[in-house]
Structure formats: C-alpha cells, structure tokens
Short mmCIF file of C-alpha atoms in Angstrom, two decimals:
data_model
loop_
_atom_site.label_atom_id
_atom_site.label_comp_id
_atom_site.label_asym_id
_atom_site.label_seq_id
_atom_site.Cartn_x
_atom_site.Cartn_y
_atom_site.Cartn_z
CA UNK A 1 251.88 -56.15 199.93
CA UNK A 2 254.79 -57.40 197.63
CA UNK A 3 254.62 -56.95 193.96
CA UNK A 4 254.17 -60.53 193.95
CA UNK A 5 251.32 -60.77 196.18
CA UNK A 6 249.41 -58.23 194.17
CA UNK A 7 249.21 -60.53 190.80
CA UNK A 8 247.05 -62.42 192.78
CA UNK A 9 244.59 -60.10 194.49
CA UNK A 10 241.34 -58.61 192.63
CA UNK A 11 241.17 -54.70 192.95
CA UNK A 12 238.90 -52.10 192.29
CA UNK A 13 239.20 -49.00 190.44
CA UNK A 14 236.82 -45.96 189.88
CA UNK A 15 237.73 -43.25 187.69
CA UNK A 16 236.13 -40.30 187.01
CA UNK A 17 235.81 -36.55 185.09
CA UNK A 18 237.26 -34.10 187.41
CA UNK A 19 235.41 -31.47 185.64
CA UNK A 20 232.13 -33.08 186.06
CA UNK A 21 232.54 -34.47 189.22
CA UNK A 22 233.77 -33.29 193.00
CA UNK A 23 234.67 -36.35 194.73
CA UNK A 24 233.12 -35.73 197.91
CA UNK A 25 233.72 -39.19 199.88
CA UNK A 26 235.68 -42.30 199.15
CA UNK A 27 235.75 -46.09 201.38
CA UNK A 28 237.30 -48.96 201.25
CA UNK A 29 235.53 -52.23 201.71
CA UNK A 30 237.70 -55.49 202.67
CA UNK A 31 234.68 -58.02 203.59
CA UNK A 32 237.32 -60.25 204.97
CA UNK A 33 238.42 -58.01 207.57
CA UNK A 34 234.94 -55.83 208.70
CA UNK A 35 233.78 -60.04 208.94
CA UNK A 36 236.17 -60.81 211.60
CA UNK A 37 235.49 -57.56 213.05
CA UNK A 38 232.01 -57.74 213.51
CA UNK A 39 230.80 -58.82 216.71
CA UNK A 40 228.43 -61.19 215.52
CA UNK A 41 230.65 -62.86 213.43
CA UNK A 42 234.40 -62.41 214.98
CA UNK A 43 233.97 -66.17 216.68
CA UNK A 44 231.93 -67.97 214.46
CA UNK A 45 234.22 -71.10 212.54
CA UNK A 46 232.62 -70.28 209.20
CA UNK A 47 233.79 -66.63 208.84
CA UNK A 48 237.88 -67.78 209.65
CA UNK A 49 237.47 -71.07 207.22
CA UNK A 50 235.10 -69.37 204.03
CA UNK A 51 235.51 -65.64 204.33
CA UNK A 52 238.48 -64.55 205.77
CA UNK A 53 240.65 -66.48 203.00
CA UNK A 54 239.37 -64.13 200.45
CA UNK A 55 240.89 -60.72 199.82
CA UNK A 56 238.06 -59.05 197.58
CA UNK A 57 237.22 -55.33 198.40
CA UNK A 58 234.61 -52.95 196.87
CA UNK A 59 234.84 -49.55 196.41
CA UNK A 60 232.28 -46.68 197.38
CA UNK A 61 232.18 -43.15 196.21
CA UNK A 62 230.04 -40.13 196.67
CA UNK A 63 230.26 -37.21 193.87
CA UNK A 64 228.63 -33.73 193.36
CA UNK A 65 227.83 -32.71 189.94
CA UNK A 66 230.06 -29.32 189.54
CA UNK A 67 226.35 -27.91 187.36
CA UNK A 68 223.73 -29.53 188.89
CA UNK A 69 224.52 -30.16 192.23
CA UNK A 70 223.36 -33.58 191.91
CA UNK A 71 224.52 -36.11 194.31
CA UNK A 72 225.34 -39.53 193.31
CA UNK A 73 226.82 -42.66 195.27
CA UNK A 74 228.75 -45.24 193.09
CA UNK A 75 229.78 -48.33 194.18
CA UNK A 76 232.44 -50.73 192.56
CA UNK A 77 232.85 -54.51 193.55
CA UNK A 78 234.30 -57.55 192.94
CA UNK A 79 233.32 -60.58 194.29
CA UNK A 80 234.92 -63.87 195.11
CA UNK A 81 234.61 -66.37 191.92
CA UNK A 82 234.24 -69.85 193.70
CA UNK A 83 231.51 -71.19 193.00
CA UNK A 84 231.64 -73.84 195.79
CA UNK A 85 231.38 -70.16 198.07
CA UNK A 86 228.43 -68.95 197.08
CA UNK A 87 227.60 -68.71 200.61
CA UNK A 88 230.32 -66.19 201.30
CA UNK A 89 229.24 -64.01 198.00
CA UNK A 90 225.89 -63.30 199.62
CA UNK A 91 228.14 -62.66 203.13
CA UNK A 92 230.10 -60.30 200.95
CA UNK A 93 227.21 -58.80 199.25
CA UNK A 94 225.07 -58.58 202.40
CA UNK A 95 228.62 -56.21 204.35
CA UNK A 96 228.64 -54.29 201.49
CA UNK A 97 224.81 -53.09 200.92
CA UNK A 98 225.16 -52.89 204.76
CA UNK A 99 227.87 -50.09 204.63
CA UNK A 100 226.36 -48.30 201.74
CA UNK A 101 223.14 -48.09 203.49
CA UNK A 102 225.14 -46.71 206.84
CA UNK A 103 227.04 -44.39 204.89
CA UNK A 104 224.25 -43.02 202.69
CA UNK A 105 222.84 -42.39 206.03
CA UNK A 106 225.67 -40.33 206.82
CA UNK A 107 225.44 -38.45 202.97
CA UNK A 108 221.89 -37.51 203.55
CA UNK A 109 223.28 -35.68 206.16
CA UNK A 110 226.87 -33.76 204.68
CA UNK A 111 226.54 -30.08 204.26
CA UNK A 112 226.49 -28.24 201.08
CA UNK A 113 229.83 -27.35 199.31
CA UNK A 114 230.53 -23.91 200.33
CA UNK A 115 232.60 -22.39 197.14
CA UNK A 116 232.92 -24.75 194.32
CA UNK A 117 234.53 -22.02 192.28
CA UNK A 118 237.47 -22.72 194.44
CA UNK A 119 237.94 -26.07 193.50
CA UNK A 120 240.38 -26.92 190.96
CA UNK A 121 239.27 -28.03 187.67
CA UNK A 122 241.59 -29.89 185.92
CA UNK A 123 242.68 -28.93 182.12
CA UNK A 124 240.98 -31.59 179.23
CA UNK A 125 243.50 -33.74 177.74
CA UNK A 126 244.39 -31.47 175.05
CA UNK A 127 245.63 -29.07 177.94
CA UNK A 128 242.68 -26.46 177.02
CA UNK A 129 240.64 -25.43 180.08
CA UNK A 130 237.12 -26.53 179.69
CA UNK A 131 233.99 -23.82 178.98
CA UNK A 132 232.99 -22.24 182.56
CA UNK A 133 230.02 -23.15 183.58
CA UNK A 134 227.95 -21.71 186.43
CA UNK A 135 227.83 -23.88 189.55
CA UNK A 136 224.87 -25.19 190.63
CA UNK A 137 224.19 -25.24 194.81
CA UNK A 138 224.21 -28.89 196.04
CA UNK A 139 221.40 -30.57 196.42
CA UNK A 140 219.54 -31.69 199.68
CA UNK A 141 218.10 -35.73 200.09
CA UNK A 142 216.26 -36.28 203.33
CA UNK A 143 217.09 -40.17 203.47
CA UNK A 144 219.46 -42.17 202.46
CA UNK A 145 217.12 -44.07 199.83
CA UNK A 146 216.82 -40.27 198.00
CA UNK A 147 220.41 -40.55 196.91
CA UNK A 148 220.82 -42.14 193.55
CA UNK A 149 223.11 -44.86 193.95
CA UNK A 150 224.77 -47.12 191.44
CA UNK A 151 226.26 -50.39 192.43
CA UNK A 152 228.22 -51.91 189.82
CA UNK A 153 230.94 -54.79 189.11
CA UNK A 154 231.79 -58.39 188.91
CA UNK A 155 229.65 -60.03 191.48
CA UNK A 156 230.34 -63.94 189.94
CA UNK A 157 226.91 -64.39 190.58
CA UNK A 158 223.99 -65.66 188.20
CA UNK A 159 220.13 -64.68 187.90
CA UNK A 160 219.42 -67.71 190.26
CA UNK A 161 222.12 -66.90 193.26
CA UNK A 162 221.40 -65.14 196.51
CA UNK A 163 223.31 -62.28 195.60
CA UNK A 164 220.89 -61.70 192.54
CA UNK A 165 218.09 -61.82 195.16
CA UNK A 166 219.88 -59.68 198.13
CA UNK A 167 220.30 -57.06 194.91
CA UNK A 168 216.90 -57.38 192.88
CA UNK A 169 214.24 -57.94 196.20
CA UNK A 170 215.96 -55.97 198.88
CA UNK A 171 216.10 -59.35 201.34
CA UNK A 172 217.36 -62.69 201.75
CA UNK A 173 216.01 -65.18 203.97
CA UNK A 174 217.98 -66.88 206.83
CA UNK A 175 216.98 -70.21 205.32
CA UNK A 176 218.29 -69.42 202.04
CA UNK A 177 219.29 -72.32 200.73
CA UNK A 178 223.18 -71.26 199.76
CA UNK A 179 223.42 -70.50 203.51
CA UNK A 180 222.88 -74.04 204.13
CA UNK A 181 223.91 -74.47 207.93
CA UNK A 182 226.87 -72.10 208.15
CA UNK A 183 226.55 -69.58 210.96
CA UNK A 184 227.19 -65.80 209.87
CA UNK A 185 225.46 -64.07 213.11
CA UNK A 186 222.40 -62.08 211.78
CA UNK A 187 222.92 -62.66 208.42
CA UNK A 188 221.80 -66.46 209.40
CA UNK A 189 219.81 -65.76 212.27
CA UNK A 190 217.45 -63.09 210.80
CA UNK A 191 218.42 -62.77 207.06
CA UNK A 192 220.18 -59.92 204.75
CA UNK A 193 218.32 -56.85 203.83
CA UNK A 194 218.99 -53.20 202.33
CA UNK A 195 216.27 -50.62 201.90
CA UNK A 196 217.05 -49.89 198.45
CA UNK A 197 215.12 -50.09 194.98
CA UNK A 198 217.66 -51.95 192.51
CA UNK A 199 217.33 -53.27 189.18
CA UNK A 200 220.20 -54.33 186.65
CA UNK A 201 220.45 -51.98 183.90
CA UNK A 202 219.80 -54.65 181.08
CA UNK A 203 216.89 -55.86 182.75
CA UNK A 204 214.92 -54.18 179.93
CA UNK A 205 216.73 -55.80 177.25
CA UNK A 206 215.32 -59.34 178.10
CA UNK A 207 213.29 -60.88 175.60
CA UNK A 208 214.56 -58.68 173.04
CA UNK A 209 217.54 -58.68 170.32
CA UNK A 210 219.83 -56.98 172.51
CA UNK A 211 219.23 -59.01 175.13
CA UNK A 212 222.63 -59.88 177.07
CA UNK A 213 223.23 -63.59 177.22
CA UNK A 214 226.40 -63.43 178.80
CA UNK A 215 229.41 -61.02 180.46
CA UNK A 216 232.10 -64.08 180.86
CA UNK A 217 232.63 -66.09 177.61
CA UNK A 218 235.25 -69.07 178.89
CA UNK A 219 234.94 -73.29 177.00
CA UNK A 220 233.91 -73.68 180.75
CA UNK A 221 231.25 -71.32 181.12
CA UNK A 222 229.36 -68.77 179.30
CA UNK A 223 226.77 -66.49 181.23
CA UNK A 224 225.83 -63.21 182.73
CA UNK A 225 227.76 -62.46 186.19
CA UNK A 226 228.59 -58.83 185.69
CA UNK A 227 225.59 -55.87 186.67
CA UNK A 228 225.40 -52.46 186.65
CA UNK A 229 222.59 -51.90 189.68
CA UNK A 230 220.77 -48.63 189.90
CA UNK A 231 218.38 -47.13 192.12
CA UNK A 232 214.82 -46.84 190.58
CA UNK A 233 213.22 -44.01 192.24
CA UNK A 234 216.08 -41.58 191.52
CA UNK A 235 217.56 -42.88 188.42
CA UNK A 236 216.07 -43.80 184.72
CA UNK A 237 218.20 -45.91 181.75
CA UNK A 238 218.48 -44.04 178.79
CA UNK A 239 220.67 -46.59 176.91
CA UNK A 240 223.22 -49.56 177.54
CA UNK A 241 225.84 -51.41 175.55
CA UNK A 242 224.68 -54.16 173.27
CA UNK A 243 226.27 -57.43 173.14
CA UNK A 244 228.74 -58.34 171.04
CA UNK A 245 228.31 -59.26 167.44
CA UNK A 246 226.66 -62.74 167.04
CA UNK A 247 228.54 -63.51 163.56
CA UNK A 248 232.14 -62.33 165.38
CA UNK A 249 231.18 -65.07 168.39
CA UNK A 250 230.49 -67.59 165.80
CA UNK A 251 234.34 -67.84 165.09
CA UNK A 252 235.41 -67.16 168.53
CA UNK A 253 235.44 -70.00 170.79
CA UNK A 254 236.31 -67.83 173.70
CA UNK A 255 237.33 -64.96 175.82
CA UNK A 256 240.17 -63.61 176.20
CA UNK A 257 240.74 -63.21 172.15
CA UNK A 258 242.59 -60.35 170.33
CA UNK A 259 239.76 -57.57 170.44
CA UNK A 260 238.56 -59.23 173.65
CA UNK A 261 241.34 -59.15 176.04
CA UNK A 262 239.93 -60.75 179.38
CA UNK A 263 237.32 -63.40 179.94
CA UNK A 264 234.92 -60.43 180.98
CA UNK A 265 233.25 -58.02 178.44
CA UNK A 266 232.77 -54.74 178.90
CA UNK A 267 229.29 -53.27 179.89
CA UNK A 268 227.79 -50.01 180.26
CA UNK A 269 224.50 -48.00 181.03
CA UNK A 270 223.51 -44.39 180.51
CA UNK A 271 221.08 -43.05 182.82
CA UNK A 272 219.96 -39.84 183.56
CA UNK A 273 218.55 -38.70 187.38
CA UNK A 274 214.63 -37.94 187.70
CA UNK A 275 213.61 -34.84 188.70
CA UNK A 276 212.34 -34.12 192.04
CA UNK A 277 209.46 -31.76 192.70
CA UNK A 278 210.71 -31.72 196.07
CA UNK A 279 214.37 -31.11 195.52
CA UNK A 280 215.83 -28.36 197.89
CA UNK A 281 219.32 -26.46 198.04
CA UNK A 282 221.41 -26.92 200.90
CA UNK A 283 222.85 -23.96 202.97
CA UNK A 284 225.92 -22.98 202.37
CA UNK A 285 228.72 -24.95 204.80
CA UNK A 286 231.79 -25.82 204.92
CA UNK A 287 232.83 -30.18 203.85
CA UNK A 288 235.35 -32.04 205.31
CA UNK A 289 237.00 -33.57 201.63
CA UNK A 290 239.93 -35.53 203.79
CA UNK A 291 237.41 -37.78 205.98
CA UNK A 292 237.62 -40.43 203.40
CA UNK A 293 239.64 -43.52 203.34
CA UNK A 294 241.86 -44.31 200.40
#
C-alpha cells in the first residue's frame, strides 16, 4: 500500500504489557476479502457493490496472564461509518463474531505453555527489570464460550442498529429490517448468530450521572457508537471512564478541540475475571507462538 493510500484506510492497533501478558495468538480480519471468499457470498451482486469497497479490518488476540494463567481473547474493530451501509456493518459484524467464535474453538483447545520462565520479559520503561513473580500454569476452558473475551472498538453503530442487536442478543433475524432485500448467503437466508454472552461495559451507567450520552461529539452528530463488549459469565466491571465534564462541553461546540484531539473520545472499562470452581491446569506442552498472522 503507498503512503498515500494509507491516509485513507482505518487500522487497528492493540497494545499490550509484555510483562503481564504472553501473546499467544494474533489474526487479521479484512471483512472485504473473507466476503468474497466465502462460498456463500463470492457471487452474490451485493457483496462486490456494498462490501468489498470497504477496507475495514479488526483485530483478534489471545493472551496468557504471565501469574495467573488466565486466558483472555481481545478483539479490536473498526467498522465502516456510512450510514447509508448499515447493512454491510451487521455483514461485517456478523464475519467477525463468526471468526472469533471459530477461533475460540480452536483456543479451548491450545496446550499449556510449557516454560514461561523462558520467555523474555521485557525491562519497564525506566529500564529496571520488573519484581519476579512466580508463574502461574495456564489455565484449561472446555468451550469456547469459557474464554473471557472482550470485543471492543468503533463499530459506527447506535443502540437501535443491527449490530447493537447481533452484539447485545446473540442473533439477528434474516428479515432484519437493515438487510432489506440484499442477498448475503446465510446471513440473509437464516440470520447472524454467535453463542456468546455480551454486554457493553457502560450498560450499568444508564439512568445514572455517569451515564455516557455520547463517544462522537461532531455539529452533525452527537451519540454513542463506540463499546467495549465483554463476556458475562467469565468477566465482571469493576469500573469505567466517566464522561467528560458537562461545564467543559458547554463551551465546546465540538470534537476534535485542543484537549480532545479526534471526533471520538476515549473510553475504558476495568474488569476483573470470575472465579471458576471448576478451573483446571493444563498439562504441560509445548505452543506453536508463530501460527499467527500479523
């Protein structure tokens, strides 16, 4: 791609604490090309015309906790922005909850970390190496809903879109009506589904002071279209970021502004995992950490 080209494309980024985290599995989602691919779509008009046009990608990745030996999958997206296309966000949405449900499959299944002494922890940023702490042995998850999963990112998509309902309920219908009468193989023909348990993060701010009205602050449009999803049965919010101040937004007609420096704000969750009285160690075996894509 030339340096041109990239101004114009939405990427994804996920960064992390080395000395927290291994990084056990990474993949790269481009909807517009696993669309085309797919045999149920590869023919159909409305994938070439609507989704192959857009170049948005997500991001999944599947850590270890160096102490715990908690497993965690974390996905980043970005969705296309149109919003004559919602059709093709709930396309995009449906291909990605579709690979992370395939390759959570796959996680449930990954061996154990054999030595994690062996792996390289980086020094903090003042070059000191951090306190040694005792491994933990990795943790075992029977099914791919037993992995905690976060699923987080711009999805350009409001509390009253398909992609709110794919995320929130688990399942939209074929009949939805932002699918209207484009054709999208099964996604049209029998609905979108994923088997997980999702709820936004600041779903238990509403009704409250810290409610959060909004995530994109434009003259054009002010509302929430950013989420930080998490899986319920495995994961439990602690705290999240409040909005900003009401008396700074009173003088600020909009985003991007001097302490605000993109239409987007920032938000963020703290969770902690639940504890499983059934949680098991894995036996010892050896992981393949170069079967990821970049």
């Amino acid at each position: 791609m030339s340096e041109k080209d990239a101004l114009s494309v939405d990427g994804c980024a996920v960064f992390y604490k080395q000395s927290k985290f291994i990084l056990l599995d990474k993949q790269l989602i481009e909807f517009a090309t696993i669309a085309i691919n797919r045999p149920d779509m590869k023919n159909q008009h409305d994938v070439f015309n609507r989704v192959m046009p857009k170049d948005n990608i997500a991001v999944i990745c599947f850590f270890e906790s160096r102490v715990t030996g908690a497993r965690i999958i974390l996905v980043n997206v970005h969705l296309t922005w149109d919003i004559a296309l919602a059709d093709v966000k709930v396309i995009q949405t449906g291909i990605l909850m579709e690979h992370v449900t395939k390759l959570a499959e796959k996680y449930a299944r990954m061996p154990a970390v054999k030595d994690k002494k062996m792996i390289t922890v980086p020094l903090a940023d003042d070059g000191v190496m951090p306190p040694h702490v005792e491994p933990g042995p990795s943790q075992e998850y029977r099914t791919n809903t037993e992995i905690p999963l976060l699923v987080c990112g711009d999805f350009n998509s409001t509390e009253d879109s398909s992609v709110f309902d794919l995320m929130s309920k688990g399942r939209v219908p074929p009949d939805h009506l932002e699918l209207g009468n484009y054709q999208y193989g099964s996604f049209t023909r029998d609905g979108i589904e994923h088997p997980f348990s999702l709820r936004d993060s600041y779903s238990l701010t509403k009704g409250t002071a810290d409610e959060l009205t909004f995530t994109n602050y434009t003259p054009s449009f002010t509302g929430v279209l950013d989420y930080i999803w998490y899986s319920t049965n495995t994961l439990e919010v602690v705290n999240v970021l409040g909005p900003p101040d009401a008396s700074y937004l009173s003088r600020i007609p909009a985003f991007p502004y001097w302490h605000y420096p993109a239409d987007h704000i920032q938000i963020m969750t703290e969770l902690v995992i639940k504890g499983r009285k059934d949680k098991k160690q894995l036996p010892e075996r050896e992981v393949d950490f170069g079967s990821g894509r970049g």
